[in-house]
Tab-separated table of C-alpha atoms and ligand atoms in Angstrom:
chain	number	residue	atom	x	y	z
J	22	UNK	CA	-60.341	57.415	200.792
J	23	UNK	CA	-62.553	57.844	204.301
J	24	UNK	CA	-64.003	61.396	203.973
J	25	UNK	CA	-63.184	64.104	206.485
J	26	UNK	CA	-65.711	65.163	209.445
J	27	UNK	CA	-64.998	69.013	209.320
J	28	UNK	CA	-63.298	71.665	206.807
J	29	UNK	CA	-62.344	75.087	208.367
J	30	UNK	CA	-61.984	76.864	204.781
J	31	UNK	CA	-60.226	80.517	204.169
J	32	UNK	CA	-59.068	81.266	207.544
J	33	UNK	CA	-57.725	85.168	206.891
J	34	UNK	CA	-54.774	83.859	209.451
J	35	UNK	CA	-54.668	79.930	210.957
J	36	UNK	CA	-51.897	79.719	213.716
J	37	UNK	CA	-50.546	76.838	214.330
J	38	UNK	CA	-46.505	76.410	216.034
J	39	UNK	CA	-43.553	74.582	214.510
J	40	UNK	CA	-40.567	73.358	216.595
J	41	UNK	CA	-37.191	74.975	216.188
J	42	UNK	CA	-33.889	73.434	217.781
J	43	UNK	CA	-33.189	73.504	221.495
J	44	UNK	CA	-32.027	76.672	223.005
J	45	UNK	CA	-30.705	76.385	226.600
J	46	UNK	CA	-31.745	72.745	226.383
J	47	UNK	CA	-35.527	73.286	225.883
J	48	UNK	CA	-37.070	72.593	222.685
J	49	UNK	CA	-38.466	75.764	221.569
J	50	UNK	CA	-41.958	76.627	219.273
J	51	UNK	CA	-42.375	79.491	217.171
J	52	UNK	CA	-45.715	80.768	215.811
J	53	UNK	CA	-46.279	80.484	212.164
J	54	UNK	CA	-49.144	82.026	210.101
J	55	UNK	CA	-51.103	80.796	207.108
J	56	UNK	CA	-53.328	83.431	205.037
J	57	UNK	CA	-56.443	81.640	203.701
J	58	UNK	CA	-55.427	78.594	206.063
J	59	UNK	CA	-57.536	75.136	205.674
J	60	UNK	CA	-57.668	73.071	208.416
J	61	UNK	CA	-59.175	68.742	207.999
J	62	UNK	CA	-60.438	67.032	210.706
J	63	UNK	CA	-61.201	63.876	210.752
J	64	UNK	CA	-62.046	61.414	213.940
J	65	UNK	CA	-61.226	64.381	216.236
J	66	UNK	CA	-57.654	65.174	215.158
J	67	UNK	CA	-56.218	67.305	212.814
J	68	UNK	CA	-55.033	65.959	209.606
J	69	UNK	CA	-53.789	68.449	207.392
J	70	UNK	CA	-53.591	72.355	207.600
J	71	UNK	CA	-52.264	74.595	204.871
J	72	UNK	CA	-53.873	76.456	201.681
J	73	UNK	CA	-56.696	75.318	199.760
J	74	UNK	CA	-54.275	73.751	197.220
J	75	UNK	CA	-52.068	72.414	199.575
J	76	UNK	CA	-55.441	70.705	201.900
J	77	UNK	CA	-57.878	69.941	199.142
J	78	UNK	CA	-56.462	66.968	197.208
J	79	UNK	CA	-55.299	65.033	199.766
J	80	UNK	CA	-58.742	64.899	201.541
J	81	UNK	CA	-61.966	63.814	200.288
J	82	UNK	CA	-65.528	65.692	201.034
J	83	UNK	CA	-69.071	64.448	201.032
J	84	UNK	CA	-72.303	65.524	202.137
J	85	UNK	CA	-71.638	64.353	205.826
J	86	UNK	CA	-68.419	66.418	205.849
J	87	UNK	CA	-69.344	70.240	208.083
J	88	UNK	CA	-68.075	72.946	206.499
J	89	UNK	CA	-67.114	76.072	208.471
J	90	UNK	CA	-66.149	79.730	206.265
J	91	UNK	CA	-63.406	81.420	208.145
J	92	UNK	CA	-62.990	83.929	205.599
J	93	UNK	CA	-63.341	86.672	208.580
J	94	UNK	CA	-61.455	85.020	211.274
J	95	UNK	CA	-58.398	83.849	212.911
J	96	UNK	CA	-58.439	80.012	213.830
J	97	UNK	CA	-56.058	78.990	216.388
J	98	UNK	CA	-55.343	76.196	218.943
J	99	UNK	CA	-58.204	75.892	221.791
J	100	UNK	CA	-56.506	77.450	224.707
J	101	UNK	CA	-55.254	75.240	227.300
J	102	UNK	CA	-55.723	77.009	231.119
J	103	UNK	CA	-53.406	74.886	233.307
J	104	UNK	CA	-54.049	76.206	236.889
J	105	UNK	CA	-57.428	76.208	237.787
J	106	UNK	CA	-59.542	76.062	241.253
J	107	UNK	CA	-62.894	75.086	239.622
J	108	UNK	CA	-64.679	73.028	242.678
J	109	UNK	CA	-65.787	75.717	244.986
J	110	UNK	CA	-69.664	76.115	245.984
J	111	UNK	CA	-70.405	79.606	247.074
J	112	UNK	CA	-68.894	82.898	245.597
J	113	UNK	CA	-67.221	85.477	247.634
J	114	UNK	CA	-67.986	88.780	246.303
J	115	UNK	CA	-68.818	89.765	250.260
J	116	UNK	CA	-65.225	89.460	250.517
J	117	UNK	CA	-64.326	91.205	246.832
J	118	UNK	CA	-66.697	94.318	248.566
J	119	UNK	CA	-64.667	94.153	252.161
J	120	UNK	CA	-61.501	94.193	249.751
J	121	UNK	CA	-62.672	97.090	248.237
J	122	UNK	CA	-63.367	98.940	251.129
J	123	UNK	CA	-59.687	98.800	252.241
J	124	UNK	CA	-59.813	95.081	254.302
J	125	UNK	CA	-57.019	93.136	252.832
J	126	UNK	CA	-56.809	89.173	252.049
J	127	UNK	CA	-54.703	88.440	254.772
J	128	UNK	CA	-57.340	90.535	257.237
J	129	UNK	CA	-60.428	88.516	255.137
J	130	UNK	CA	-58.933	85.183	256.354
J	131	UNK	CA	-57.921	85.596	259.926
J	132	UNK	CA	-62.283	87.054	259.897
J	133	UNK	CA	-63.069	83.420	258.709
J	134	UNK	CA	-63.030	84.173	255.050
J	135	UNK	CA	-60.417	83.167	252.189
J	136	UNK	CA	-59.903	79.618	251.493
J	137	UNK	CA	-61.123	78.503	255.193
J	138	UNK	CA	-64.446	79.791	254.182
J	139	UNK	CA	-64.757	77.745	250.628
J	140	UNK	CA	-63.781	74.892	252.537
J	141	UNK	CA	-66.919	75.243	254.548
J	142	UNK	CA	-68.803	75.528	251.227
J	143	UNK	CA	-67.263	72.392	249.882
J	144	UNK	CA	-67.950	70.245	252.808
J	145	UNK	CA	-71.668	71.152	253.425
J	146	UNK	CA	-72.277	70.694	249.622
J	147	UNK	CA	-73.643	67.113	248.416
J	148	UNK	CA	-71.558	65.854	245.235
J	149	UNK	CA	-74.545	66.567	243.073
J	150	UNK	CA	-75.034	70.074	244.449
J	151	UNK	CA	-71.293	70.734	243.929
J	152	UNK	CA	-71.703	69.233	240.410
J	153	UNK	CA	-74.653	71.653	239.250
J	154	UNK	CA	-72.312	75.209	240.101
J	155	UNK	CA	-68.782	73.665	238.571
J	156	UNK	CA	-70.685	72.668	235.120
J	157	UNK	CA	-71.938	76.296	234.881
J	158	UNK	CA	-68.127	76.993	235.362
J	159	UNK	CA	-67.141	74.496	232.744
J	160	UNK	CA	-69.720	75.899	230.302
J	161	UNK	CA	-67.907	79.355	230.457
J	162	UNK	CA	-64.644	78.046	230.017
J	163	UNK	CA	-65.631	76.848	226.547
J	164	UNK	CA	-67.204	80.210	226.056
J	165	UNK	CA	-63.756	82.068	226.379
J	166	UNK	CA	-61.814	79.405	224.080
J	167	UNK	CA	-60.790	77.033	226.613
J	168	UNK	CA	-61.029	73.514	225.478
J	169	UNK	CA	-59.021	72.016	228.381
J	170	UNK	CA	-58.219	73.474	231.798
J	171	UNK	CA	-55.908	71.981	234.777
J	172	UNK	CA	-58.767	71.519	237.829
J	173	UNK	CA	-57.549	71.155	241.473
J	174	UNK	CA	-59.173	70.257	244.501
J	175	UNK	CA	-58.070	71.682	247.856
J	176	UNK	CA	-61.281	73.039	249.510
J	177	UNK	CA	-62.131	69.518	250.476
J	178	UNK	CA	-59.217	69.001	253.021
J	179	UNK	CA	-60.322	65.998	254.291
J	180	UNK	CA	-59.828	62.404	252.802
J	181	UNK	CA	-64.012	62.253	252.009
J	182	UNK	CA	-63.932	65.732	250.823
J	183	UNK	CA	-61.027	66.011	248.522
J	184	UNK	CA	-61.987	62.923	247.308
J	185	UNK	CA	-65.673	64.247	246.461
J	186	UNK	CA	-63.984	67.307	244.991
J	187	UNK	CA	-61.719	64.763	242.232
J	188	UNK	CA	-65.212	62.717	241.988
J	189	UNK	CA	-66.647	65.855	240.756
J	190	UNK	CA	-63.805	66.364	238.316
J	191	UNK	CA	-63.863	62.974	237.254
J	192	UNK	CA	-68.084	62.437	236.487
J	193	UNK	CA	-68.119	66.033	234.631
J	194	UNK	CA	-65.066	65.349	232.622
J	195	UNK	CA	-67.026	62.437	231.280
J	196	UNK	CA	-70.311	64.213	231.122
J	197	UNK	CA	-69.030	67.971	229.720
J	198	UNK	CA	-66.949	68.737	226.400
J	199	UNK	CA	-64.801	70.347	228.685
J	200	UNK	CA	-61.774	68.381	229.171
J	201	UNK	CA	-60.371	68.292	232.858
J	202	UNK	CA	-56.897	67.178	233.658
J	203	UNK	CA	-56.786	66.745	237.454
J	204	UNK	CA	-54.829	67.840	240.276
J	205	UNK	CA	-55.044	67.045	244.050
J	206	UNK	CA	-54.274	70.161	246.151
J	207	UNK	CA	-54.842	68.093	249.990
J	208	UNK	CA	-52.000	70.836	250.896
J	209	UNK	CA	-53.784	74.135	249.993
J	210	UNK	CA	-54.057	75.025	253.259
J	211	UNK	CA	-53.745	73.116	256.844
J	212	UNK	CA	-57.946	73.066	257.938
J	213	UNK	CA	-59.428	74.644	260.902
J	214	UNK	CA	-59.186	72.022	263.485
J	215	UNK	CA	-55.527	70.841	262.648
J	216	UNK	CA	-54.119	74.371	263.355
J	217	UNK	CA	-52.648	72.890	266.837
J	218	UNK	CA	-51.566	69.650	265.221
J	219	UNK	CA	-50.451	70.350	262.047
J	220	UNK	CA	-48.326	67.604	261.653
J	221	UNK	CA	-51.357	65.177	261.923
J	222	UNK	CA	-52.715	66.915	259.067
J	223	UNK	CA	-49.341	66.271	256.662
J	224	UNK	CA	-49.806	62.348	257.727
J	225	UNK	CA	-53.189	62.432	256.996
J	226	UNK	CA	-52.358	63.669	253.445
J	227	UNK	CA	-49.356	61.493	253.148
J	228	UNK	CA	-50.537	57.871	254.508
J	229	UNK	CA	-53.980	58.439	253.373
J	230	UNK	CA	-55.015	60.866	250.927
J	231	UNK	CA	-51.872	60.628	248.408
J	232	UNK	CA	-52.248	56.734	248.477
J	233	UNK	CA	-55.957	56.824	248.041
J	234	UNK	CA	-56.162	58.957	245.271
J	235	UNK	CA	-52.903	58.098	243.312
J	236	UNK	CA	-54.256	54.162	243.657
J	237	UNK	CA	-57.905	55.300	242.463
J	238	UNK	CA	-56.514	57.193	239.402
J	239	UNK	CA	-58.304	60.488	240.817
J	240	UNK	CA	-55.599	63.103	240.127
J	241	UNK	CA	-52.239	63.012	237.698
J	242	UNK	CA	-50.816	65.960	239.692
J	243	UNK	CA	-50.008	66.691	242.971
J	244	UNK	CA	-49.772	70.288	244.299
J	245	UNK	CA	-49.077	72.143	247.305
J	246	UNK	CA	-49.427	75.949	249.091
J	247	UNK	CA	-45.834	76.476	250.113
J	248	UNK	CA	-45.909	79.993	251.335
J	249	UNK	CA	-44.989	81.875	254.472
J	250	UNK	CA	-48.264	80.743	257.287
J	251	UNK	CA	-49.717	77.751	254.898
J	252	UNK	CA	-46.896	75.192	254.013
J	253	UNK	CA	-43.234	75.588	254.550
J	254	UNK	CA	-40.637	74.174	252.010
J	255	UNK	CA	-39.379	71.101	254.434
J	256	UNK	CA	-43.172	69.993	254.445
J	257	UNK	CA	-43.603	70.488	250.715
J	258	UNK	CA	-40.504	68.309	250.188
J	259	UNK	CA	-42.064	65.899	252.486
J	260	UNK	CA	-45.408	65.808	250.993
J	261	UNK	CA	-44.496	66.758	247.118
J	262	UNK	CA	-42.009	63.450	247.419
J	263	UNK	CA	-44.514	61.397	248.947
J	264	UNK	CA	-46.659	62.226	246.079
J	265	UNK	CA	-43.787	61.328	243.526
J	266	UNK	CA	-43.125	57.785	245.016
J	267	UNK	CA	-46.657	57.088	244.545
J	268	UNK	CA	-46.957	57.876	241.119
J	269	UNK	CA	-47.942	61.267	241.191
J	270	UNK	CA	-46.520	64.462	238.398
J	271	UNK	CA	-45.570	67.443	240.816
J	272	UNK	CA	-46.744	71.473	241.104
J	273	UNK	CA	-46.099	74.006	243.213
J	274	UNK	CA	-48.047	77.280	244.402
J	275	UNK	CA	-44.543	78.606	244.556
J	276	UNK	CA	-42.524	82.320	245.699
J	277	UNK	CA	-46.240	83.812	245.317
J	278	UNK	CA	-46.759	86.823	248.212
J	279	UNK	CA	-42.705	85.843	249.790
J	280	UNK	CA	-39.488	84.411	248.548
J	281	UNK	CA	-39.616	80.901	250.337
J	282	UNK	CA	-37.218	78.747	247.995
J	283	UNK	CA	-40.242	76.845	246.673
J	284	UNK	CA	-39.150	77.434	243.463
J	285	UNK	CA	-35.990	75.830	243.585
J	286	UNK	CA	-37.666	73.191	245.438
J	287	UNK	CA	-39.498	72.558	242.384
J	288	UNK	CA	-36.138	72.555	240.014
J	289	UNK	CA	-35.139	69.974	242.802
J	290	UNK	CA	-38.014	67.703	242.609
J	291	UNK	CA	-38.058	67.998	239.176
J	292	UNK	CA	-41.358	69.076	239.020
J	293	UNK	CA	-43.377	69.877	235.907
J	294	UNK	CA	-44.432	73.610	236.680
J	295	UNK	CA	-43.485	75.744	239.226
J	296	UNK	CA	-46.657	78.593	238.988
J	297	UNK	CA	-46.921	81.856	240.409
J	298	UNK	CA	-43.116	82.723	241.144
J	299	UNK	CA	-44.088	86.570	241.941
J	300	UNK	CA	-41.435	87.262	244.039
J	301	UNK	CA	-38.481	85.268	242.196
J	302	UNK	CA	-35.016	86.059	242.677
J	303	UNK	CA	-32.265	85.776	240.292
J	304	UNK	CA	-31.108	82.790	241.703
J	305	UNK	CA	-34.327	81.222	241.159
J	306	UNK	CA	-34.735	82.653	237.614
J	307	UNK	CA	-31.513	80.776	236.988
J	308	UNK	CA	-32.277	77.453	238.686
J	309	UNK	CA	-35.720	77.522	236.142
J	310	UNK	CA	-33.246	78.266	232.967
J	311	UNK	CA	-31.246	75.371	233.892
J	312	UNK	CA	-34.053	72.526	234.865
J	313	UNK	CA	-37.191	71.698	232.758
J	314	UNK	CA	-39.763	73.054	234.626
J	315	UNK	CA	-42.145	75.356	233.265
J	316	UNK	CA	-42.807	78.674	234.811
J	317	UNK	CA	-46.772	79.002	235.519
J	318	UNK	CA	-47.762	82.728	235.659
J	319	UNK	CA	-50.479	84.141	236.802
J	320	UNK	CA	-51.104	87.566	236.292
J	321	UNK	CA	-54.948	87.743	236.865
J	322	UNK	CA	-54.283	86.930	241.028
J	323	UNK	CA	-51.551	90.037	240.684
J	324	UNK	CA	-54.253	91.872	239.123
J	325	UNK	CA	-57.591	90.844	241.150
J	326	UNK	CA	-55.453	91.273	244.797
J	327	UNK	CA	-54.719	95.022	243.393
J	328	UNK	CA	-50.825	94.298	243.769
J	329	UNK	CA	-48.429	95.379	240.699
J	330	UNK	CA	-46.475	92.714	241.796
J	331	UNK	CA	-46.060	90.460	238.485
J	332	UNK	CA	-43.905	87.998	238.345
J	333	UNK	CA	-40.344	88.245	236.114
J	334	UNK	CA	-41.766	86.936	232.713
J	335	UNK	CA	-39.323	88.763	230.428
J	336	UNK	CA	-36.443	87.498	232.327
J	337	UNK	CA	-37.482	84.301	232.243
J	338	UNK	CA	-38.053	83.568	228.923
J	339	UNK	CA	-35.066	85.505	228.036
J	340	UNK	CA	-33.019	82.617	230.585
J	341	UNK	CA	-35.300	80.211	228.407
J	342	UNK	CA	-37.404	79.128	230.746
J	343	UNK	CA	-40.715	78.017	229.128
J	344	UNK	CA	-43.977	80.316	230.515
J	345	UNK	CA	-47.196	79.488	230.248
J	346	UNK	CA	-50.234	81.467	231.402
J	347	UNK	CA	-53.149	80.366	233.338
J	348	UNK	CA	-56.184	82.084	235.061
J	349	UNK	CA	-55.754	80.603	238.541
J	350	UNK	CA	-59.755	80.794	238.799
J	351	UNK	CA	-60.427	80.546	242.179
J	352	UNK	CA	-63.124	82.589	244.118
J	353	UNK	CA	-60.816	84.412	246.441
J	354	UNK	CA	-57.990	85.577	244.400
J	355	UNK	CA	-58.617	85.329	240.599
J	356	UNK	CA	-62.448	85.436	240.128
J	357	UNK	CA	-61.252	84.946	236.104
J	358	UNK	CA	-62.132	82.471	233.823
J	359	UNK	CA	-60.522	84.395	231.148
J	360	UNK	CA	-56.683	83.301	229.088
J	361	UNK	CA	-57.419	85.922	226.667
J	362	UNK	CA	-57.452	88.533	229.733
J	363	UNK	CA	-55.011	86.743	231.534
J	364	UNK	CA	-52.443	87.434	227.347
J	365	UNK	CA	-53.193	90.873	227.458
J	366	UNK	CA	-52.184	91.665	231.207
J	367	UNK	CA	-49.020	89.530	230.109
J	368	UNK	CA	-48.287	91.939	227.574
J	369	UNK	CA	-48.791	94.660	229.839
J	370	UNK	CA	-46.997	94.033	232.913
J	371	UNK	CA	-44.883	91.504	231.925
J	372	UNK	CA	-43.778	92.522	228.818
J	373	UNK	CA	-44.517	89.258	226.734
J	374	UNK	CA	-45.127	89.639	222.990
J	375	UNK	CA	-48.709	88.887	221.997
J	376	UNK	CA	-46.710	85.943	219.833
J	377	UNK	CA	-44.988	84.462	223.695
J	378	UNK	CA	-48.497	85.393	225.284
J	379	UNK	CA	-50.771	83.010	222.554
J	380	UNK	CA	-47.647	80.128	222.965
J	381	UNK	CA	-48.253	80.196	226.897
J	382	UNK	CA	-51.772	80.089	226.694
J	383	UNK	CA	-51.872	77.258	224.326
J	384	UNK	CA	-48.932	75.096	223.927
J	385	UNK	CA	-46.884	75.753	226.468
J	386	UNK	CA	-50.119	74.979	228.953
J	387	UNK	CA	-50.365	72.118	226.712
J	388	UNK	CA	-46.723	71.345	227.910
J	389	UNK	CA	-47.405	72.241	231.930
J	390	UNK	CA	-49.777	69.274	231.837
J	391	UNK	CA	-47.675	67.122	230.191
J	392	UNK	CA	-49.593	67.034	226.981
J	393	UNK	CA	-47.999	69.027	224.370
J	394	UNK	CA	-47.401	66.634	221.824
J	395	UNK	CA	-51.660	66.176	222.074
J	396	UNK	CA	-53.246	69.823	222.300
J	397	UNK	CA	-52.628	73.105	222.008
J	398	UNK	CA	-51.330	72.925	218.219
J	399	UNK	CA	-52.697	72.415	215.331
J	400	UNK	CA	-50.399	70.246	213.285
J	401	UNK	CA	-51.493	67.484	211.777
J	402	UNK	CA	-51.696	64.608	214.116
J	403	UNK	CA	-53.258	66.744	217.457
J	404	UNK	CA	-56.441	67.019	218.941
J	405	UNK	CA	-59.136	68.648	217.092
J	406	UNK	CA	-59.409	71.367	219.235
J	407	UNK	CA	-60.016	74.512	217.716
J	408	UNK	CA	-61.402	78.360	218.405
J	409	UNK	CA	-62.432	80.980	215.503
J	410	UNK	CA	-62.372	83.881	216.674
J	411	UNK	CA	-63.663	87.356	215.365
J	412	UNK	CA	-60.538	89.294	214.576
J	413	UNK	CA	-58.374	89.827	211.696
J	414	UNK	CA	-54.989	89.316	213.572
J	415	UNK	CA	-54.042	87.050	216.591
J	416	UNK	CA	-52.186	90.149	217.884
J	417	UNK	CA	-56.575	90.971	218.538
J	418	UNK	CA	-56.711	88.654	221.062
J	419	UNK	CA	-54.580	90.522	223.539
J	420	UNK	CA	-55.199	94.051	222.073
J	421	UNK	CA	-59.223	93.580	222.590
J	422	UNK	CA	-59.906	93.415	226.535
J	423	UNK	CA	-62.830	93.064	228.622
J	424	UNK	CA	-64.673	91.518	225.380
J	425	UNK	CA	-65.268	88.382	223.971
J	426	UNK	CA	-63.849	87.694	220.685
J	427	UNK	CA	-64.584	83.748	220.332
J	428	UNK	CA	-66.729	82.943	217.823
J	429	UNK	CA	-66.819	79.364	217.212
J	430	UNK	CA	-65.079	76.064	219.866
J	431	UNK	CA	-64.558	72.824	218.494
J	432	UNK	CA	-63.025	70.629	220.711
J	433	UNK	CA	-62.549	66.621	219.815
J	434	UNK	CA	-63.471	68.136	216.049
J	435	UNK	CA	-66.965	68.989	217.230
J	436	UNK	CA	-68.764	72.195	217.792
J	437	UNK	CA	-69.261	73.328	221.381
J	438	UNK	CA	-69.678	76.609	221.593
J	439	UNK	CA	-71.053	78.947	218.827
J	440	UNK	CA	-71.676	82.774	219.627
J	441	UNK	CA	-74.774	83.829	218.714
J	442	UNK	CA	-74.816	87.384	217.253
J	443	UNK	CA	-78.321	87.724	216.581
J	444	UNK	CA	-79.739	88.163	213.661
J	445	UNK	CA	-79.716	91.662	212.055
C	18	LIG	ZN1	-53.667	78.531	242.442
């Protein structure tokens, strides 16, 4: 018998998720706990979890195996952040102060700011420059629990540009312990000097970007702005089925700041996640409940704009819709790099049990990129990816806020991040 590469011994509670039968035609997870949990890990997966007596004969240990005491922690899945803006250059806290002082985001754009101005950022920035800010970014994803985020582009918008943006995706995702799963966003917004000819822009991103980066392997997903002023629901359809034929999973930045109908465009085009959904109707609850498209909340852009706005998560999941949560980290909207955060505003305003809220942050983000049979568990058989975290009680991780409860990230069954405490 090979011995294992790590032993997570004693873990006061190790959460893992079992499936139960379909309800409303989705298969369903629940949370289950184990009190003095063991987890093995060997070549970066999991391969057994339960209690020492359960764990301990069937693997063997030698002096090359790492041992890890959980005795006064909670281990759970690495979280899994599926709607992320990473690949910006320049911050925008000029534009958090002007927000402060009563300007709002709509007022901030038409002045040149918003996404218009991190699209200036993005194209004056070299690919290395670009690089050296998003691995800073990456670096305090893993210090939150993240072990894998969704990463867009979109403040390229231009063929050279996005496709530097996905470049920059693609080198650190091989370079960082980060994983990346990415997503071109061509439509986040139509650029500067295509206002007057906007349908030269959706060509551009139909004949030329989609094609080009669908035939380079640069994104999996393809997402689009469909919002009152950025990109109406016709265009979407245009653009999201372009994206489709050429091999492309679909998003949408859907029913965010208006009710457009993206949403049931997404239920339509059968795409895989449908995020934001802040002003959802009934009708659109219902079209979710009946397709299999994930709802994609995002609570921290509610939050961060100063709406109360948040979109229907209770009646959602009651229609059995599957939620996840993501952070939406971008540096206009959701200056968050936080799920934890992003769980406890869940349970807040949206009335999700910390149980639902630790589900959408790990497998059910798992499941909005299309890899929930890979992360965001812990049975045996998954990805080694794994936080400890400095609480007695996953119900912690929501309840604490504004602090950072991670203590240990393994991802691929290795360390990566390790808090250091000092020494007292
Ligand atoms: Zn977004």
């Amino acid at each position: 018998m090979k011995s294992i590469d790590l032993l997570i011994t004693e873990a006061k509670q190790l959460i893992y998720f079992s499936k139960t039968d379909a309800t409303h035609g989705n298969d369903t997870w629940r949370l289950k706990a184990i009190t003095n949990g063991y987890v093995a890990i060997e070549d970066g997966h999991v391969v057994h979890i339960g209690s020492e007596d359960e764990v301990l004969p069937l693997v063997q240990i030698d002096s090359g195996t790492v041992t890890i005491d959980a005795h006064d922690k909670v281990v759970t899945p690495g979280l899994v952040d599926s709607h992320t803006h990473p690949v910006f250059h320049q911050t925008r806290e000029h534009e958090f102060e002007m927000r402060v002082q009563g300007k709002s985001y709509e007022e901030i754009a038409a002045a040149g700011g918003g996404i218009r101005s991190s699209v200036r950022g993005v194209r004056e920035a070299s690919k290395e420059e670009l690089k050296s800010v998003v691995r800073k970014r990456l670096d305090r994803f893993l210090s939150v629990g993240t072990t894998t985020i969704e990463a867009k582009s979109g403040y390229g918008l231009s063929l050279e540009d996005e496709v530097k943006s996905l470049e920059v995706i693609r080198e650190l995702n091989d370079e960082h312990s980060l994983e990346m799963i990415p997503t071109f966003l061509g439509a986040h917004e139509v650029p500067t000097e295509y206002r007057e000819k906007r349908d030269e822009y959706i060509q551009l991103v139909i004949k030329e970007m989609i094609p080009y980066v669908a035939e380079n392997g640069l994104a999996e997903f393809c997402d689009i702005f469909c919002e009152q002023g950025v990109y109406t629901v016709s265009e979407a359809r245009r653009i999201l089925s372009a994206a489709r034929e050429a091999g492309l999973r679909i998003k949408l930045h859907a029913d965010q700041l208006h009710l457009t109908g993206a949403t049931r465009l997404a239920t339509e085009l059968q795409a895989v996640s449908a995020d934001h959904l802040e002003c959802l109707d009934d009708e659109g609850i219902q079209a979710m409940a009946s397709s299999k498209t994930i709802a994609g909340l995002l609570p921290g852009a509610v939050f961060f704009l100063g709406s109360h706005r948040y979109p229907p998560a209770r009646k959602l999941l009651d229609a059995g819709t599957r939620v996840c949560l993501a952070t939406d980290f971008n540096p206009g909207s959701s200056m968050t790099q936080s799920l934890p955060l992003m769980m406890t505003l869940g349970c807040l305003f949206m009335k999700m049990t910390p149980e639902e809220a630790l589900m959408a942050s790990t497998i059910f983000g798992a499941a909005s990129i299309c890899r929930e049979e890979v992360i965001g568990n812990l049975l045996p058989g998954y990805r080694a990816d794994v936080v400890l975290w400095d609480a007695d009680d996953y119900r912690q991780i929501p309840y604490y806020y504004g602090v950072n409860l991670v203590n240990t990230v393994i991802k691929k069954g290795k360390v990566v991040f390790k808090i250091d405490h000092g020494q007292n």
